[in-house]
Amino acid sequence: MQNSSKIATLEYAKDQDKKDPLQRFRAEFNLPTDANGKPKIYLCGNSLGLQPKLAQTYVQQELDDWAKLGVDGHTDAQNPWKPYHEFLSESMAKIVGAKASEVVMMNTLTVNLHLMMVSFYQPTSTRYKIIIESDAFPSDKYAVKSQLEFHGFNAEEALLEWTPREGEELCRYEDLEKLLKDNKGEVALLMLGNTNYYTGQKYPIKEITELGHAHNAIVGFDLAHGAGNIQPNLHENQVDFAVWCSYKYLNSGPGSVGGCFVHEKHANNKNLKRFAGWWGHNKDTRFNMRKEFDPIPGAEGWQLSNPPILSMAAIRASLEIFEKAGFENIRKKSEKLTGYLESLIENLGNNKIEIITPKNPADRGCQLSLKVKGADKKLFNQLSEAGVIADWREPNVIRVAPAPLYNSFEDVYEMVERLKKLLA
Ligand SMILES: *Cc1c(COP(=O)(O)O)cnc(C)c1O
């Protein structure tokens, strides 16, 4: 344990930055500034990641090739558009612990979630229930409920919620076990977030997947807050499918194309029902246009349309930075940086705020959720006025997410200093 007064100094924070092997990557991002051109304290990468400077170059490259080549860009652009999505798969796969063939960038998160459920939620009259965490992101809940209703089930009855116990904020694994036992033989799908957008709790992916499979259920994860933040090891952990967006920790721009993982064990199963489109068809015969649908083995076989290249160019820029930094190093720094934030907040010893995110670094990503006593949003508003960009989630949480690629120990120190003044 560090001496608590020593770590709460600017000198200490600056020294940590000097020792940080990833420090140089901060300069590769555009940091939002205040009216005087001074960088704000940006701790909101959980909502929208910052822009890699390289994104401008890469998007411009595609605009230039489009201007110069028109339709010939599909084959003759510097980075040909026809196979463009393939340029992303390998780097993306490393970040989520998958094989390149198990990963594809396509559509957006909620669309991919629906496409995955079309294939992996195949209910019968006896096995039809879906488990979701009670505090799931609204879009996930809407998607799951509408799938249940689409198949003719009553969502009130068929949607099981994994809920924190009375007076607690976090979900307990034992309660998920119990939910499965109490509904033995009836659960078709576990569809859980990871990491939870509200509490920052990371659920144990390996254990949950084994548990679900032991009950003959399919297990899928929404990694909106996981991809680029924690290492889900999707392949090794035998997860059936996963979906995520690229604009949060993956820094690929607002509304940018999402990601999708389908485990290798499902890659060649042509009997899996799916909603099909031409981009998922065998590449050798795709342009014959007359053939019966012949899906590409692996995640690519779930593609529908030819992809938006401008969005993919921004993703390519971002993934290149991840590749250079190395995801293991990013995760290592993340644990330190968030641990520092936690220590500084605990040092304040102020009972107006309470960290509800798990204490164990293995059970969380970079985000800490600060519960504000009395649900006082004023504190958050004042923090914003003081030049800190975080966000507020109803009813009473300030989410603070130091992103290891561009946030510094000094950012974290400064944020807590400003918070301290407001609490005084
Ligand atoms: C951000 C987020 C979404 C957003 O979905 P889009 O389809 O990308 O708009 C969905 N689910 C979770 C858990 C999220 O965190």
Coordinates of C-alpha atoms and ligand atoms in Angstrom, one line a residue:
M1 CA 0.0 0.0 0.0
Q2 CA 1.3 3.4 -0.9
N3 CA 1.6 6.2 1.6
S4 CA -1.7 7.9 1.1
S5 CA -0.4 11.5 1.3
K6 CA 2.4 10.8 -1.1
I7 CA 0.3 9.5 -3.9
A8 CA -2.1 12.5 -3.7
T9 CA 0.5 14.9 -5.2
L10 CA 1.0 16.2 -8.6
E11 CA 4.7 15.2 -8.4
Y12 CA 3.7 11.6 -7.8
A13 CA 1.2 11.6 -10.7
K14 CA 3.8 13.1 -13.1
D15 CA 6.3 10.6 -12.0
Q16 CA 3.9 7.7 -12.8
D17 CA 3.4 9.2 -16.2
K18 CA 7.1 9.4 -16.8
K19 CA 7.4 5.7 -16.0
D20 CA 4.4 4.7 -18.1
P21 CA 5.5 2.8 -21.2
L22 CA 2.4 3.7 -23.0
Q23 CA 2.6 7.5 -22.3
R24 CA 3.6 8.3 -25.9
F25 CA 0.2 7.2 -27.3
R26 CA -1.6 10.1 -25.7
A27 CA -0.1 12.3 -28.4
E28 CA -1.7 10.2 -31.1
F29 CA -5.2 11.4 -30.0
N30 CA -7.0 14.6 -30.3
L31 CA -8.0 15.8 -26.9
P32 CA -11.1 18.0 -26.5
T33 CA -10.3 21.5 -25.3
D34 CA -12.0 24.3 -23.4
A35 CA -12.6 27.9 -24.7
N36 CA -9.0 28.8 -24.0
G37 CA -7.7 25.8 -26.0
K38 CA -6.7 24.0 -22.8
P39 CA -7.3 20.2 -22.9
K40 CA -10.2 19.1 -20.8
I41 CA -9.9 16.1 -18.4
Y42 CA -11.6 13.5 -20.6
L43 CA -12.7 10.5 -18.7
C44 CA -15.5 9.4 -20.9
G45 CA -14.0 6.8 -23.2
N46 CA -16.7 4.4 -22.0
S47 CA -19.2 6.5 -23.9
L48 CA -17.2 7.9 -26.9
G49 CA -13.5 7.2 -27.3
L50 CA -11.3 10.0 -28.5
Q51 CA -10.2 10.5 -32.1
P52 CA -6.9 9.0 -33.2
K53 CA -5.1 11.6 -35.3
L54 CA -4.5 8.8 -37.8
A55 CA -8.3 8.5 -38.4
Q56 CA -8.2 11.7 -40.4
T57 CA -5.4 10.4 -42.6
Y58 CA -7.1 7.1 -43.2
V59 CA -10.6 8.4 -43.9
Q60 CA -9.1 11.1 -46.2
Q61 CA -7.2 8.3 -48.1
E62 CA -10.5 6.6 -48.9
L63 CA -12.2 9.9 -49.9
D64 CA -9.2 10.6 -52.2
D65 CA -9.4 7.1 -53.8
W66 CA -13.1 7.4 -54.3
A67 CA -12.6 10.8 -56.0
K68 CA -9.8 9.4 -58.2
L69 CA -11.1 6.0 -59.0
G70 CA -14.8 5.8 -58.6
V71 CA -16.0 2.2 -58.8
D72 CA -12.5 1.0 -59.6
G73 CA -11.7 1.7 -55.9
H74 CA -13.3 -1.7 -55.0
T75 CA -10.2 -3.4 -56.5
D76 CA -7.7 -0.6 -57.2
A77 CA -7.8 1.6 -54.1
Q78 CA -4.6 1.6 -52.1
N79 CA -6.6 -0.4 -49.6
P80 CA -9.1 -2.2 -51.9
W81 CA -12.7 -1.8 -50.7
K82 CA -13.8 -5.3 -51.6
P83 CA -11.8 -7.1 -48.9
Y84 CA -11.5 -4.0 -46.7
H85 CA -13.2 -5.6 -43.6
E86 CA -10.6 -8.3 -43.7
F87 CA -7.9 -5.7 -42.9
L88 CA -9.5 -5.3 -39.5
S89 CA -10.1 -8.9 -38.4
E90 CA -6.7 -9.9 -37.1
S91 CA -6.1 -6.9 -34.8
M92 CA -9.7 -7.0 -33.6
A93 CA -9.4 -10.7 -32.9
K94 CA -6.4 -10.2 -30.6
I95 CA -8.3 -7.6 -28.5
V96 CA -11.2 -10.0 -27.8
G97 CA -9.1 -13.2 -27.6
A98 CA -10.4 -14.8 -30.8
K99 CA -9.2 -16.2 -34.1
A100 CA -9.4 -13.9 -37.0
S101 CA -12.0 -16.1 -38.7
E102 CA -14.2 -15.9 -35.6
V103 CA -14.5 -12.1 -35.9
V104 CA -16.0 -9.6 -38.3
M105 CA -16.7 -5.9 -38.2
M106 CA -20.2 -5.2 -39.6
N107 CA -23.4 -3.3 -38.9
T108 CA -23.9 -1.8 -35.5
L109 CA -24.2 -3.4 -32.1
T110 CA -27.9 -3.8 -31.7
V111 CA -28.3 -5.0 -35.3
N112 CA -25.6 -7.6 -34.6
L113 CA -27.3 -8.7 -31.4
H114 CA -30.5 -9.4 -33.4
L115 CA -28.6 -11.2 -36.1
M116 CA -26.9 -13.4 -33.5
M117 CA -30.2 -14.2 -31.8
V118 CA -31.8 -15.1 -35.1
S119 CA -29.2 -17.9 -35.3
F120 CA -28.5 -18.7 -31.6
Y121 CA -31.9 -18.2 -30.0
Q122 CA -33.9 -21.2 -31.4
P123 CA -36.5 -21.8 -28.8
T124 CA -38.7 -24.9 -28.4
S125 CA -42.0 -25.0 -26.5
T126 CA -40.2 -26.2 -23.4
R127 CA -36.8 -24.5 -23.7
Y128 CA -37.3 -20.8 -24.5
K129 CA -36.3 -18.6 -21.6
I130 CA -33.6 -16.0 -21.8
I131 CA -31.5 -14.7 -18.9
I132 CA -30.2 -11.1 -18.9
E133 CA -28.8 -9.0 -16.1
S134 CA -31.5 -6.8 -14.5
D135 CA -29.5 -3.7 -15.1
A136 CA -28.8 -4.4 -18.8
F137 CA -28.4 -1.5 -21.2
P138 CA -31.9 -0.6 -22.5
S139 CA -31.2 -1.5 -26.1
D140 CA -30.2 -5.0 -25.1
K141 CA -33.4 -5.4 -23.1
Y142 CA -35.5 -4.2 -26.0
A143 CA -33.7 -6.5 -28.4
V144 CA -34.2 -9.6 -26.2
K145 CA -37.8 -8.8 -25.4
S146 CA -38.7 -8.3 -29.0
Q147 CA -37.0 -11.6 -29.9
L148 CA -39.1 -13.4 -27.3
E149 CA -42.3 -11.7 -28.6
F150 CA -41.3 -12.4 -32.2
H151 CA -41.2 -16.1 -31.4
G152 CA -44.6 -15.8 -29.7
F153 CA -43.5 -15.9 -26.0
N154 CA -44.6 -13.6 -23.2
A155 CA -41.6 -11.5 -22.3
E156 CA -42.9 -11.1 -18.8
E157 CA -42.7 -14.8 -18.2
A158 CA -39.8 -15.8 -20.5
L159 CA -37.3 -13.1 -19.6
L160 CA -35.4 -14.0 -16.5
E161 CA -33.4 -11.2 -14.8
W162 CA -30.2 -11.8 -12.9
T163 CA -30.7 -9.2 -10.1
P164 CA -28.5 -7.9 -7.3
R165 CA -29.8 -8.7 -3.8
E166 CA -31.8 -6.3 -1.8
G167 CA -29.5 -3.5 -0.7
E168 CA -26.7 -4.5 -3.0
E169 CA -25.5 -3.1 -6.3
L170 CA -23.6 -6.0 -7.9
C171 CA -24.8 -9.3 -9.3
R172 CA -23.7 -12.5 -7.6
Y173 CA -22.6 -15.6 -9.5
E174 CA -24.5 -17.9 -7.0
D175 CA -27.7 -16.1 -7.9
L176 CA -27.2 -16.9 -11.6
E177 CA -26.6 -20.5 -10.7
K178 CA -29.9 -20.5 -8.7
L179 CA -31.8 -18.9 -11.6
L180 CA -30.7 -21.7 -13.9
K181 CA -31.5 -24.4 -11.3
D182 CA -34.9 -22.9 -10.6
N183 CA -35.7 -22.9 -14.4
K184 CA -34.1 -26.2 -15.1
G185 CA -34.3 -27.3 -18.8
E186 CA -36.1 -24.1 -19.7
V187 CA -33.3 -21.6 -20.4
A188 CA -32.3 -21.4 -24.1
L189 CA -30.0 -18.4 -23.9
L190 CA -27.8 -16.4 -21.5
M191 CA -27.4 -13.0 -23.0
L192 CA -25.3 -10.9 -20.6
G193 CA -23.4 -7.6 -20.8
N194 CA -19.8 -7.5 -19.9
T195 CA -18.6 -5.2 -18.4
N196 CA -21.9 -3.7 -17.0
Y197 CA -22.4 -0.2 -18.3
Y198 CA -23.8 1.1 -15.0
T199 CA -21.8 -0.5 -12.2
G200 CA -18.6 -1.3 -14.1
Q201 CA -18.8 -4.9 -12.9
K202 CA -17.1 -7.5 -15.1
Y203 CA -18.8 -10.8 -14.9
P204 CA -16.7 -14.0 -14.9
I205 CA -16.9 -15.0 -18.6
K206 CA -15.3 -18.4 -18.3
E207 CA -17.4 -19.5 -15.3
I208 CA -20.7 -18.2 -16.7
T209 CA -20.1 -19.8 -20.1
E210 CA -19.4 -23.2 -18.4
L211 CA -22.4 -22.8 -16.2
G212 CA -24.7 -22.0 -19.2
H213 CA -23.3 -24.9 -21.2
A214 CA -23.8 -27.3 -18.3
H215 CA -27.4 -26.3 -18.5
N216 CA -27.4 -26.8 -22.3
A217 CA -28.0 -23.1 -22.9
I218 CA -26.3 -20.9 -25.5
V219 CA -24.1 -18.2 -24.0
G220 CA -23.6 -14.8 -25.7
F221 CA -22.1 -11.6 -24.4
D222 CA -22.5 -7.9 -25.2
L223 CA -19.0 -6.5 -25.0
A224 CA -20.0 -2.8 -25.6
H225 CA -18.1 -2.0 -22.4
G226 CA -15.7 -4.9 -22.6
A227 CA -14.1 -4.7 -26.1
G228 CA -10.8 -2.7 -25.8
N229 CA -11.3 -2.5 -22.0
I230 CA -11.0 -6.1 -20.6
Q231 CA -9.7 -9.3 -22.2
P232 CA -12.7 -11.6 -22.6
N233 CA -10.8 -14.5 -24.2
L234 CA -13.8 -15.4 -26.3
H235 CA -12.3 -18.4 -28.1
E236 CA -10.6 -20.1 -25.1
N237 CA -13.7 -19.4 -22.9
Q238 CA -15.9 -21.2 -25.5
V239 CA -18.3 -18.3 -25.7
D240 CA -20.9 -19.0 -28.4
F241 CA -21.2 -15.5 -29.8
A242 CA -20.5 -11.9 -28.8
V243 CA -21.2 -8.4 -30.1
W244 CA -19.8 -5.0 -29.4
C245 CA -19.5 -1.5 -30.7
S246 CA -16.3 0.3 -31.8
Y247 CA -17.0 3.8 -30.7
K248 CA -16.4 3.4 -26.9
Y249 CA -13.1 1.9 -25.9
L250 CA -12.2 1.2 -29.5
N251 CA -12.1 4.9 -30.4
S252 CA -13.5 4.5 -33.9
G253 CA -15.9 7.4 -34.1
P254 CA -19.6 8.1 -33.3
G255 CA -21.9 5.4 -34.6
S256 CA -19.0 3.5 -36.2
V257 CA -19.4 -0.1 -37.3
G258 CA -19.7 -2.8 -34.6
G259 CA -18.1 -6.1 -34.1
C260 CA -19.3 -9.7 -34.0
F261 CA -17.8 -13.0 -32.8
V262 CA -19.0 -16.4 -33.7
H263 CA -17.1 -19.3 -32.1
E264 CA -15.2 -21.6 -34.5
K265 CA -17.3 -24.5 -33.3
H266 CA -20.3 -22.9 -35.1
A267 CA -18.3 -21.8 -38.2
N268 CA -19.3 -24.5 -40.6
N269 CA -22.7 -25.3 -39.4
K270 CA -24.7 -24.5 -42.5
N271 CA -27.9 -25.7 -40.7
L272 CA -27.8 -22.7 -38.4
K273 CA -30.7 -20.5 -39.4
R274 CA -29.6 -17.0 -40.3
F275 CA -30.8 -13.8 -42.0
A276 CA -28.6 -13.8 -45.0
G277 CA -27.2 -11.2 -47.4
W278 CA -24.8 -11.2 -50.4
W279 CA -21.7 -10.1 -48.4
G280 CA -22.0 -13.3 -46.4
H281 CA -21.8 -15.4 -49.5
N282 CA -18.8 -17.4 -50.7
K283 CA -16.3 -14.9 -52.1
D284 CA -15.4 -17.0 -55.1
T285 CA -19.0 -16.9 -56.5
R286 CA -20.4 -13.8 -54.8
F287 CA -20.4 -11.8 -58.1
N288 CA -22.0 -14.6 -60.1
M289 CA -25.2 -13.4 -58.5
R290 CA -27.1 -16.4 -59.6
K291 CA -26.0 -19.0 -57.0
E292 CA -27.9 -20.3 -54.0
F293 CA -26.7 -18.7 -50.8
D294 CA -23.4 -20.4 -49.8
P295 CA -22.2 -18.8 -46.5
I296 CA -18.5 -18.1 -45.9
P297 CA -17.4 -20.3 -43.0
G298 CA -16.9 -18.3 -39.8
A299 CA -18.1 -14.9 -38.7
E300 CA -17.9 -13.4 -42.1
G301 CA -20.8 -15.6 -43.2
W302 CA -23.2 -13.4 -41.1
Q303 CA -22.4 -10.3 -43.1
L304 CA -25.3 -8.8 -45.0
S305 CA -24.1 -5.8 -47.0
N306 CA -21.0 -4.4 -48.4
P307 CA -19.5 -2.4 -45.6
P308 CA -19.2 1.4 -45.1
I309 CA -15.5 2.0 -46.0
L310 CA -15.3 5.5 -44.3
S311 CA -16.2 4.1 -41.0
M312 CA -13.9 1.1 -41.5
A313 CA -11.0 3.4 -42.3
A314 CA -11.5 5.0 -38.8
I315 CA -11.5 1.6 -37.2
R316 CA -8.4 0.6 -39.0
A317 CA -6.6 3.7 -37.7
S318 CA -7.7 2.9 -34.2
L319 CA -6.8 -0.8 -34.3
E320 CA -3.4 0.1 -35.6
I321 CA -2.7 1.9 -32.3
F322 CA -4.0 -1.0 -30.3
E323 CA -1.7 -3.3 -32.3
K324 CA 1.3 -1.0 -31.6
A325 CA 0.6 -0.6 -27.9
G326 CA -0.3 -4.3 -27.4
F327 CA -3.5 -5.1 -25.5
E328 CA -1.7 -6.8 -22.6
N329 CA 0.2 -3.6 -21.9
I330 CA -2.9 -1.6 -22.2
R331 CA -4.7 -3.8 -19.7
K332 CA -1.7 -3.6 -17.3
K333 CA -1.7 0.2 -17.4
S334 CA -5.5 0.2 -17.0
E335 CA -5.3 -1.7 -13.7
K336 CA -2.8 0.8 -12.4
L337 CA -4.5 3.9 -13.6
T338 CA -7.9 2.8 -12.2
G339 CA -6.3 1.6 -9.0
Y340 CA -4.8 5.1 -8.7
L341 CA -8.2 6.7 -9.2
E342 CA -9.7 4.4 -6.6
S343 CA -7.0 5.2 -4.0
L344 CA -7.3 8.9 -4.5
I345 CA -11.1 8.8 -4.1
E346 CA -10.8 6.6 -1.0
N347 CA -8.2 9.1 0.4
L348 CA -10.9 11.8 0.2
G349 CA -12.8 9.9 2.9
N350 CA -15.9 11.7 1.9
N351 CA -19.2 9.9 2.5
K352 CA -21.0 11.8 -0.2
I353 CA -19.6 9.5 -2.8
E354 CA -19.2 5.7 -2.8
I355 CA -17.5 3.5 -5.4
I356 CA -20.0 0.8 -6.3
T357 CA -17.6 -0.9 -8.9
P358 CA -16.0 -4.1 -7.6
K359 CA -12.7 -3.6 -5.8
N360 CA -10.9 -6.5 -7.3
P361 CA -9.2 -5.4 -10.6
A362 CA -10.1 -8.8 -12.1
D363 CA -13.8 -8.0 -11.6
R364 CA -13.8 -4.7 -13.4
G365 CA -12.5 -2.7 -16.4
C366 CA -11.2 0.8 -16.3
Q367 CA -14.5 2.4 -15.2
L368 CA -15.4 3.4 -11.7
S369 CA -19.0 4.2 -10.9
L370 CA -19.4 6.8 -8.1
K371 CA -22.7 6.7 -6.4
V372 CA -23.6 10.1 -5.2
K373 CA -25.5 10.3 -1.9
G374 CA -29.0 11.9 -2.3
A375 CA -28.8 11.4 -6.1
D376 CA -27.4 14.9 -6.2
K377 CA -26.8 15.6 -9.9
K378 CA -25.5 19.1 -9.0
L379 CA -22.1 17.6 -8.1
F380 CA -21.8 16.1 -11.6
N381 CA -22.8 19.4 -13.2
Q382 CA -20.2 21.3 -11.2
L383 CA -17.6 18.8 -12.1
S384 CA -18.4 19.3 -15.8
E385 CA -18.1 23.1 -15.3
A386 CA -14.7 22.5 -13.8
G387 CA -13.6 21.0 -17.1
V388 CA -14.0 17.3 -16.3
I389 CA -15.8 15.2 -18.9
A390 CA -17.4 12.2 -17.3
D391 CA -21.0 11.2 -17.4
W392 CA -24.1 10.9 -15.3
R393 CA -26.4 7.8 -15.3
E394 CA -29.7 7.9 -13.6
P395 CA -30.6 7.6 -10.8
N396 CA -27.4 8.4 -8.9
V397 CA -24.1 7.5 -10.6
I398 CA -21.2 9.4 -12.0
R399 CA -19.2 7.2 -14.4
V400 CA -15.5 7.9 -14.6
A401 CA -13.4 5.9 -17.1
P402 CA -9.7 6.6 -17.4
A403 CA -8.8 5.1 -20.8
P404 CA -5.2 3.7 -20.7
L405 CA -4.4 4.7 -24.3
Y406 CA -4.8 8.4 -23.8
N407 CA -5.4 9.2 -20.2
S408 CA -2.6 10.0 -17.8
F409 CA -2.1 9.7 -14.1
E410 CA -2.1 13.5 -14.1
D411 CA -5.6 13.5 -15.6
V412 CA -6.7 11.2 -12.8
Y413 CA -5.0 13.3 -10.1
E414 CA -6.5 16.5 -11.6
M415 CA -10.0 15.1 -11.7
V416 CA -9.9 14.1 -8.0
E417 CA -8.4 17.5 -7.0
R418 CA -11.4 19.2 -8.7
L419 CA -13.8 16.8 -7.1
K420 CA -12.2 17.4 -3.7
K421 CA -12.7 21.2 -4.1
L422 CA -16.4 20.7 -4.9
L423 CA -16.9 18.4 -2.0
A424 CA -15.2 20.7 0.5
Ligands
LIG1 C1 -23.4 1.5 -25.9 C2 -24.3 0.3 -25.8 C3 -25.2 0.0 -26.7 C4 -25.5 0.8 -27.9 O1 -26.0 0.1 -29.0 P1 -25.9 0.6 -30.5 O2 -26.6 -0.4 -31.3 O3 -24.4 0.7 -30.8 O4 -26.5 2.0 -30.6 C5 -25.9 -1.2 -26.6 N1 -25.7 -2.0 -25.5 C6 -24.8 -1.7 -24.5 C7 -24.6 -2.6 -23.4 C8 -24.0 -0.5 -24.7 O5 -23.2 -0.2 -23.7

